[in-house]
JSON list of C-alpha atoms in Angstrom, two decimals:
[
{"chain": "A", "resi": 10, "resn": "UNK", "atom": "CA", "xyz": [-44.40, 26.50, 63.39]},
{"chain": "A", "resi": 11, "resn": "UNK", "atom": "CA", "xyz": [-41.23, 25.92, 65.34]},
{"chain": "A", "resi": 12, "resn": "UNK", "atom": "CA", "xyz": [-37.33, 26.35, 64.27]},
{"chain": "A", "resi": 13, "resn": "UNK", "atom": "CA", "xyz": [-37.12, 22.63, 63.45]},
{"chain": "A", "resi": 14, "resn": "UNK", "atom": "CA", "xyz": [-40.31, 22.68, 61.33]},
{"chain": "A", "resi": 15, "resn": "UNK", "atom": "CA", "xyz": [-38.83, 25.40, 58.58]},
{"chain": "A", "resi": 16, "resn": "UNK", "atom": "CA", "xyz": [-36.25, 22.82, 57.79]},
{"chain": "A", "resi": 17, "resn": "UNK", "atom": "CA", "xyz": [-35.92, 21.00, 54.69]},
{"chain": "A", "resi": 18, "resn": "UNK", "atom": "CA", "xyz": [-36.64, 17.20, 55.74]},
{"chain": "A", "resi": 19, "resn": "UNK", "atom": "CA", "xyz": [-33.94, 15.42, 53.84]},
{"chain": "A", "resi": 20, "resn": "UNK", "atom": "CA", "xyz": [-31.21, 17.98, 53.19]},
{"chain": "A", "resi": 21, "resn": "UNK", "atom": "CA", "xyz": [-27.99, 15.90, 53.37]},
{"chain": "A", "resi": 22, "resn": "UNK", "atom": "CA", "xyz": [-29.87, 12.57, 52.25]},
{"chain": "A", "resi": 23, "resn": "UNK", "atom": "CA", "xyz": [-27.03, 11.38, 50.13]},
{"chain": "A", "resi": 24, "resn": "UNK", "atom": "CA", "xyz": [-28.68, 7.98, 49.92]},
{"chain": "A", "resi": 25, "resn": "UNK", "atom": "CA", "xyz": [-32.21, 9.18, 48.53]},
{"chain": "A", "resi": 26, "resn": "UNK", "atom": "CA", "xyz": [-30.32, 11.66, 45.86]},
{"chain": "A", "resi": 27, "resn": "UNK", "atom": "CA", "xyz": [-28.43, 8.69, 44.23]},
{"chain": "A", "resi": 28, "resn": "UNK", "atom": "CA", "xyz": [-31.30, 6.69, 44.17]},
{"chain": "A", "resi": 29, "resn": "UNK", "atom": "CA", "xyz": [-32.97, 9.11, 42.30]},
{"chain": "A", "resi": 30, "resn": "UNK", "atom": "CA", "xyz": [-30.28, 9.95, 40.01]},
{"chain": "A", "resi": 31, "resn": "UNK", "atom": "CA", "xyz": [-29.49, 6.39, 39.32]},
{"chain": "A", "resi": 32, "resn": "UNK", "atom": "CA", "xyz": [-32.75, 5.55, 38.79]},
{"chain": "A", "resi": 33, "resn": "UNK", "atom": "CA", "xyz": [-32.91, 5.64, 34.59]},
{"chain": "A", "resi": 34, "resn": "UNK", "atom": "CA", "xyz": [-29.24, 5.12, 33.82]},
{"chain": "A", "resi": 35, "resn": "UNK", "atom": "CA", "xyz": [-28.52, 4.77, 30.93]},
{"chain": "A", "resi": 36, "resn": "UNK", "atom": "CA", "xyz": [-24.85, 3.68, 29.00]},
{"chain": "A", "resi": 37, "resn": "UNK", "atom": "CA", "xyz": [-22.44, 6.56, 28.53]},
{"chain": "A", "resi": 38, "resn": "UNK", "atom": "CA", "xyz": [-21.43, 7.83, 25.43]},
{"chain": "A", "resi": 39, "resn": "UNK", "atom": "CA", "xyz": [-17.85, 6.24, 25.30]},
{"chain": "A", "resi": 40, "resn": "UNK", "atom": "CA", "xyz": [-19.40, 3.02, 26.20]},
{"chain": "A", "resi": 41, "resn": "UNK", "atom": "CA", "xyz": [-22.21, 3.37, 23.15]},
{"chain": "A", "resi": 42, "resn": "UNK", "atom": "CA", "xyz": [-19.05, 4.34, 20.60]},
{"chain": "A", "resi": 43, "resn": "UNK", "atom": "CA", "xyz": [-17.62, 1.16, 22.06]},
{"chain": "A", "resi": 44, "resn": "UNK", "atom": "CA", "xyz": [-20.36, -0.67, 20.86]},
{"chain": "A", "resi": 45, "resn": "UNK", "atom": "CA", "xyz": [-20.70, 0.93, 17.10]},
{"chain": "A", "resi": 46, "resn": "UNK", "atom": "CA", "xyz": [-17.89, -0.98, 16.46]},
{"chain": "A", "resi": 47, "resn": "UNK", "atom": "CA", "xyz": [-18.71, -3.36, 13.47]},
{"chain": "A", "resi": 48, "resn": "UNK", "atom": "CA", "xyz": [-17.75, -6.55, 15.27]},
{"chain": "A", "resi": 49, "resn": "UNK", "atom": "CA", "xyz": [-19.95, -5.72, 18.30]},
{"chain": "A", "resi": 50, "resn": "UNK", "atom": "CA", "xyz": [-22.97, -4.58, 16.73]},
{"chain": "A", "resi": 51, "resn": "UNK", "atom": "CA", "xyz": [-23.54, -7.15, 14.64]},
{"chain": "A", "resi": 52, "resn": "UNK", "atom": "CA", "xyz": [-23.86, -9.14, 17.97]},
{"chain": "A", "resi": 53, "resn": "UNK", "atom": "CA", "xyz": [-26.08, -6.63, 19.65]},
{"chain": "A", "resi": 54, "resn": "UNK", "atom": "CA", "xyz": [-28.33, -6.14, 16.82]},
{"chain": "A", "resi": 55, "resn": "UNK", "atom": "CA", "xyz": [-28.81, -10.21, 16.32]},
{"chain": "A", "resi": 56, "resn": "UNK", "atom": "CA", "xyz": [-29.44, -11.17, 19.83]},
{"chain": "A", "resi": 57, "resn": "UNK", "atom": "CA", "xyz": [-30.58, -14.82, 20.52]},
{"chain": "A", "resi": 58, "resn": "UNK", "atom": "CA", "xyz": [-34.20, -14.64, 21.68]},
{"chain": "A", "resi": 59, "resn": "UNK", "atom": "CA", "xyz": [-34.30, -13.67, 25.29]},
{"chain": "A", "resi": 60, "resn": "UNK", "atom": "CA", "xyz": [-37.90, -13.33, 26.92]},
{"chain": "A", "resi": 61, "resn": "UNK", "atom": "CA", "xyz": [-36.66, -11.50, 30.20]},
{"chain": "A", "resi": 62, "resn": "UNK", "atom": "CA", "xyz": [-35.77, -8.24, 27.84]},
{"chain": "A", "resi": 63, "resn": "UNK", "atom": "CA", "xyz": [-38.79, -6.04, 26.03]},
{"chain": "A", "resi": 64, "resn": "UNK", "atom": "CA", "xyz": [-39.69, -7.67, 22.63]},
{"chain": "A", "resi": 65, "resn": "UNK", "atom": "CA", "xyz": [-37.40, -10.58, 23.33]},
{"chain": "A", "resi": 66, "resn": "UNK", "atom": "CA", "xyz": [-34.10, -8.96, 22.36]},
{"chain": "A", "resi": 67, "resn": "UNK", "atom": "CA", "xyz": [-34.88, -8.98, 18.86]},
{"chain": "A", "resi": 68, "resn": "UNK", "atom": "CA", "xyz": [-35.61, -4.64, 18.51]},
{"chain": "A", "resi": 69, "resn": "UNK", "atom": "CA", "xyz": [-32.81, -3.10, 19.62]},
{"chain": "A", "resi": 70, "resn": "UNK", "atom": "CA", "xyz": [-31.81, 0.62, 19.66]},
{"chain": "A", "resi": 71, "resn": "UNK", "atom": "CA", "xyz": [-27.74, 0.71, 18.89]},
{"chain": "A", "resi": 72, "resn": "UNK", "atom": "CA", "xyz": [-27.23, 4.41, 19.77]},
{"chain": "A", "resi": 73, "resn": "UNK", "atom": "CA", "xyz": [-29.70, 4.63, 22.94]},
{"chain": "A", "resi": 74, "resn": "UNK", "atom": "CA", "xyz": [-29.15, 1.09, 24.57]},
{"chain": "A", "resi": 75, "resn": "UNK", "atom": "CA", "xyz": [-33.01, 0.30, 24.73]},
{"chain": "A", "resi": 76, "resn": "UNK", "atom": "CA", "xyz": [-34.57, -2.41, 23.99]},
{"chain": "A", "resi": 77, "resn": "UNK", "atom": "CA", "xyz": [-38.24, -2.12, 21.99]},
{"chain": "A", "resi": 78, "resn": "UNK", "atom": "CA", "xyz": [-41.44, -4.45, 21.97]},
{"chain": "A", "resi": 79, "resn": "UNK", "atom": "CA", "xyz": [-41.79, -4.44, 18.57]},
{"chain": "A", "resi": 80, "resn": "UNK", "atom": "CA", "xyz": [-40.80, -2.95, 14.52]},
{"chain": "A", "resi": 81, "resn": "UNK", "atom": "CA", "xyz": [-43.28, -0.27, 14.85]},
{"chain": "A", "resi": 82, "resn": "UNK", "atom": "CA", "xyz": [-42.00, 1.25, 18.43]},
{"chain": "A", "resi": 83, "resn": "UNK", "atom": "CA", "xyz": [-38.57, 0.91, 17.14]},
{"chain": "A", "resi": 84, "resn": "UNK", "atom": "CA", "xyz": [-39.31, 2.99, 13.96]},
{"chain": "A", "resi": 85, "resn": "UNK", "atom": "CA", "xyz": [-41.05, 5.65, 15.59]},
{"chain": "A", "resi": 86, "resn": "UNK", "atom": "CA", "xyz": [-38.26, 5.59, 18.50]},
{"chain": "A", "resi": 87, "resn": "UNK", "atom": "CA", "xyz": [-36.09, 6.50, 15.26]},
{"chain": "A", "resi": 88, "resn": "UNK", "atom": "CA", "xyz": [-38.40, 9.47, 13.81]},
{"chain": "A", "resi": 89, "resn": "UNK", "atom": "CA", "xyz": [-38.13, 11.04, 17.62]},
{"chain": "A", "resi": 90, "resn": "UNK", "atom": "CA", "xyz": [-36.33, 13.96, 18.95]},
{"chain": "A", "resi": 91, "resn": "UNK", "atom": "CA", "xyz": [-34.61, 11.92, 22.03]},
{"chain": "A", "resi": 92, "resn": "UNK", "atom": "CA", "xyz": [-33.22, 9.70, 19.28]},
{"chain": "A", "resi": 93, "resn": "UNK", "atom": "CA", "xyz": [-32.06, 12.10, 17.24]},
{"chain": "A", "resi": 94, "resn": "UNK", "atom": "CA", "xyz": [-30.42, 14.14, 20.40]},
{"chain": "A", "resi": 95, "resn": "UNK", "atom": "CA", "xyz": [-28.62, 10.89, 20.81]},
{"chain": "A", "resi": 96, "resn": "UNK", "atom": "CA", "xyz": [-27.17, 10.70, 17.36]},
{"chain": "A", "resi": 97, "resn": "UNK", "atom": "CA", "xyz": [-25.98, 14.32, 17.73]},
{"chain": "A", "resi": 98, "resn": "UNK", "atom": "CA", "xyz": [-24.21, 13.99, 20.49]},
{"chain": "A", "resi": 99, "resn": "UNK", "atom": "CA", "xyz": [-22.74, 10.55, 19.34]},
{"chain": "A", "resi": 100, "resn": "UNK", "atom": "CA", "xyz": [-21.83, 12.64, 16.21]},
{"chain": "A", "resi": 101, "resn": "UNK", "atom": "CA", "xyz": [-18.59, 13.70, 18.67]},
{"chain": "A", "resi": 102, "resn": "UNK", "atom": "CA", "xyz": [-15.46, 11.72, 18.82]},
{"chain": "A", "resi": 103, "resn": "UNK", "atom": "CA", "xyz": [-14.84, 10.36, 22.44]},
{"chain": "A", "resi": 104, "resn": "UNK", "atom": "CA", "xyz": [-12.96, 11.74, 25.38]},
{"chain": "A", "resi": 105, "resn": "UNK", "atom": "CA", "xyz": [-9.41, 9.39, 24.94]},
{"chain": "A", "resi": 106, "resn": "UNK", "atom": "CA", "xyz": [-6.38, 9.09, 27.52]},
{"chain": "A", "resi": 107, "resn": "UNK", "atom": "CA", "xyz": [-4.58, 10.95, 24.82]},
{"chain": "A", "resi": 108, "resn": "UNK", "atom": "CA", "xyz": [-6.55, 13.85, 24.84]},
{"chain": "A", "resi": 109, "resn": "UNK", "atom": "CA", "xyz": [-6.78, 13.91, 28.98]},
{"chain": "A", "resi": 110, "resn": "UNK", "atom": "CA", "xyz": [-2.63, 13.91, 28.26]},
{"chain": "A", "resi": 111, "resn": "UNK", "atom": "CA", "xyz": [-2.91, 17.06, 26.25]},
{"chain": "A", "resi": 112, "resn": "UNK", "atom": "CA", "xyz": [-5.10, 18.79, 28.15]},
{"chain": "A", "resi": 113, "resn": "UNK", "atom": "CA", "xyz": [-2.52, 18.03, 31.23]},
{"chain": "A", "resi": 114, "resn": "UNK", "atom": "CA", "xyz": [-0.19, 19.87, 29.22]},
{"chain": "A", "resi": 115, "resn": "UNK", "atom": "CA", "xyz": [1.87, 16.64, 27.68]},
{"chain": "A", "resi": 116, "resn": "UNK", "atom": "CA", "xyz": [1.06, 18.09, 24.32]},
{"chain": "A", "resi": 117, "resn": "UNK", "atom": "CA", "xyz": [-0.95, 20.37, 21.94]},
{"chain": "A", "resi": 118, "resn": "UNK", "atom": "CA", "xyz": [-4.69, 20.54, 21.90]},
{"chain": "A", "resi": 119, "resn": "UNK", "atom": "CA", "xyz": [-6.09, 19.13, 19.57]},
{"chain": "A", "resi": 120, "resn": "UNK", "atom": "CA", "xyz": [-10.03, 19.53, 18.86]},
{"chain": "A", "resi": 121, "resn": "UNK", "atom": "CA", "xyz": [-12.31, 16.04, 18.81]},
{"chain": "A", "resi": 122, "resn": "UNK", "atom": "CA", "xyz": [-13.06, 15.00, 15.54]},
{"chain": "A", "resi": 123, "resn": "UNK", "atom": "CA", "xyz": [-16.91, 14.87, 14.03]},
{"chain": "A", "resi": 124, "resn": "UNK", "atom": "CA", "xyz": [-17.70, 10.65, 13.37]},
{"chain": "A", "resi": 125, "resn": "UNK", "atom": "CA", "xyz": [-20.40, 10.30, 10.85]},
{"chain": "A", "resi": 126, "resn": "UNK", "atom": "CA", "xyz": [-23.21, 8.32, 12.65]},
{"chain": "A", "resi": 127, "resn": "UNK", "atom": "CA", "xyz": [-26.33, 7.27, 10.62]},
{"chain": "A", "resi": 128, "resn": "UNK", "atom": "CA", "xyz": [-29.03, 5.39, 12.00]},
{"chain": "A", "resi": 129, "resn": "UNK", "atom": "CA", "xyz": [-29.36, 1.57, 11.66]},
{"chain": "A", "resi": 130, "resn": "UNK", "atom": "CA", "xyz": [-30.96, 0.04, 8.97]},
{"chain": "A", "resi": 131, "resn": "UNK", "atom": "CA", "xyz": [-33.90, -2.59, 10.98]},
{"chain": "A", "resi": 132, "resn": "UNK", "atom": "CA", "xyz": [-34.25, -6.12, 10.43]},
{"chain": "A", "resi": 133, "resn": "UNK", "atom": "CA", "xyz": [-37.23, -6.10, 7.73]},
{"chain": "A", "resi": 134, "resn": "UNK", "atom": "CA", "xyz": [-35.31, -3.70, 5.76]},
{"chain": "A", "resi": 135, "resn": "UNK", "atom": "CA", "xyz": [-32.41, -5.94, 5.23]},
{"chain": "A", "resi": 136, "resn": "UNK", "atom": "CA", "xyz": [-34.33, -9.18, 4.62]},
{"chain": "A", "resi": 137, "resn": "UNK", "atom": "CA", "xyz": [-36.29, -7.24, 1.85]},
{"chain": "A", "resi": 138, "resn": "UNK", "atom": "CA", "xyz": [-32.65, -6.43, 0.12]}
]
């Protein structure tokens, strides 16, 4: 076994890394806070039918961006513990311009704020109501 052969093959592979990090991306938290907002959920959770997305747009996940095939897999998406990571860490107010200006030293800190975030109510249950 020679000098070269003790090497690790792809240290210094930036391009492999990234793909591999990339590869499940998912939306940040600022952007999913962004999209709580009343005016834009209402959009996002009443999609037009769309048969190039999982369950044709119709069962979608507001706090973890995913799309679902059907009810069922939505409902048990909500009883899970990814889900409920996701509404913990939601449960933070976002990282604002105001805050970075603070923490530059353009005024006093000021802790984030919890935001009450339940989850959302599905389709059947409001048509019942």
């Amino acid at each position: 076994m020679g000098r070269l052969a003790r090497k690790k093959q792809h240290k210094g592979d930036k391009p492999l890394k990234e793909k591999y990090r990339t590869k499940r991306k998912t939306k940040d938290l600022d952007e999913i806070h962004e999209d709580m907002k009343p005016e834009k959920s209402q959009k996002l959770l009443k999609q037009d039918v769309d048969f190039d997305k999982p369950g044709a747009g119709q069962f979608y996940c507001l706090h973890c961006a995913k799309y679902f095939i059907n009810e069922t897999s939505l409902k048990t998406h909500f009883k899970s513990k990814s889900h409920k990571r996701r509404l913990k860490a939601l449960s933070t107010e976002p990282y604002t311009v105001e805050e970075a200006e603070r923490a530059a030293g353009m005024g006093s800190y000021k802790p984030p704020s919890k935001v009450t975030v339940e989850t959302q109510s599905t389709n059947m249950e409001t048509d019942d109501t």
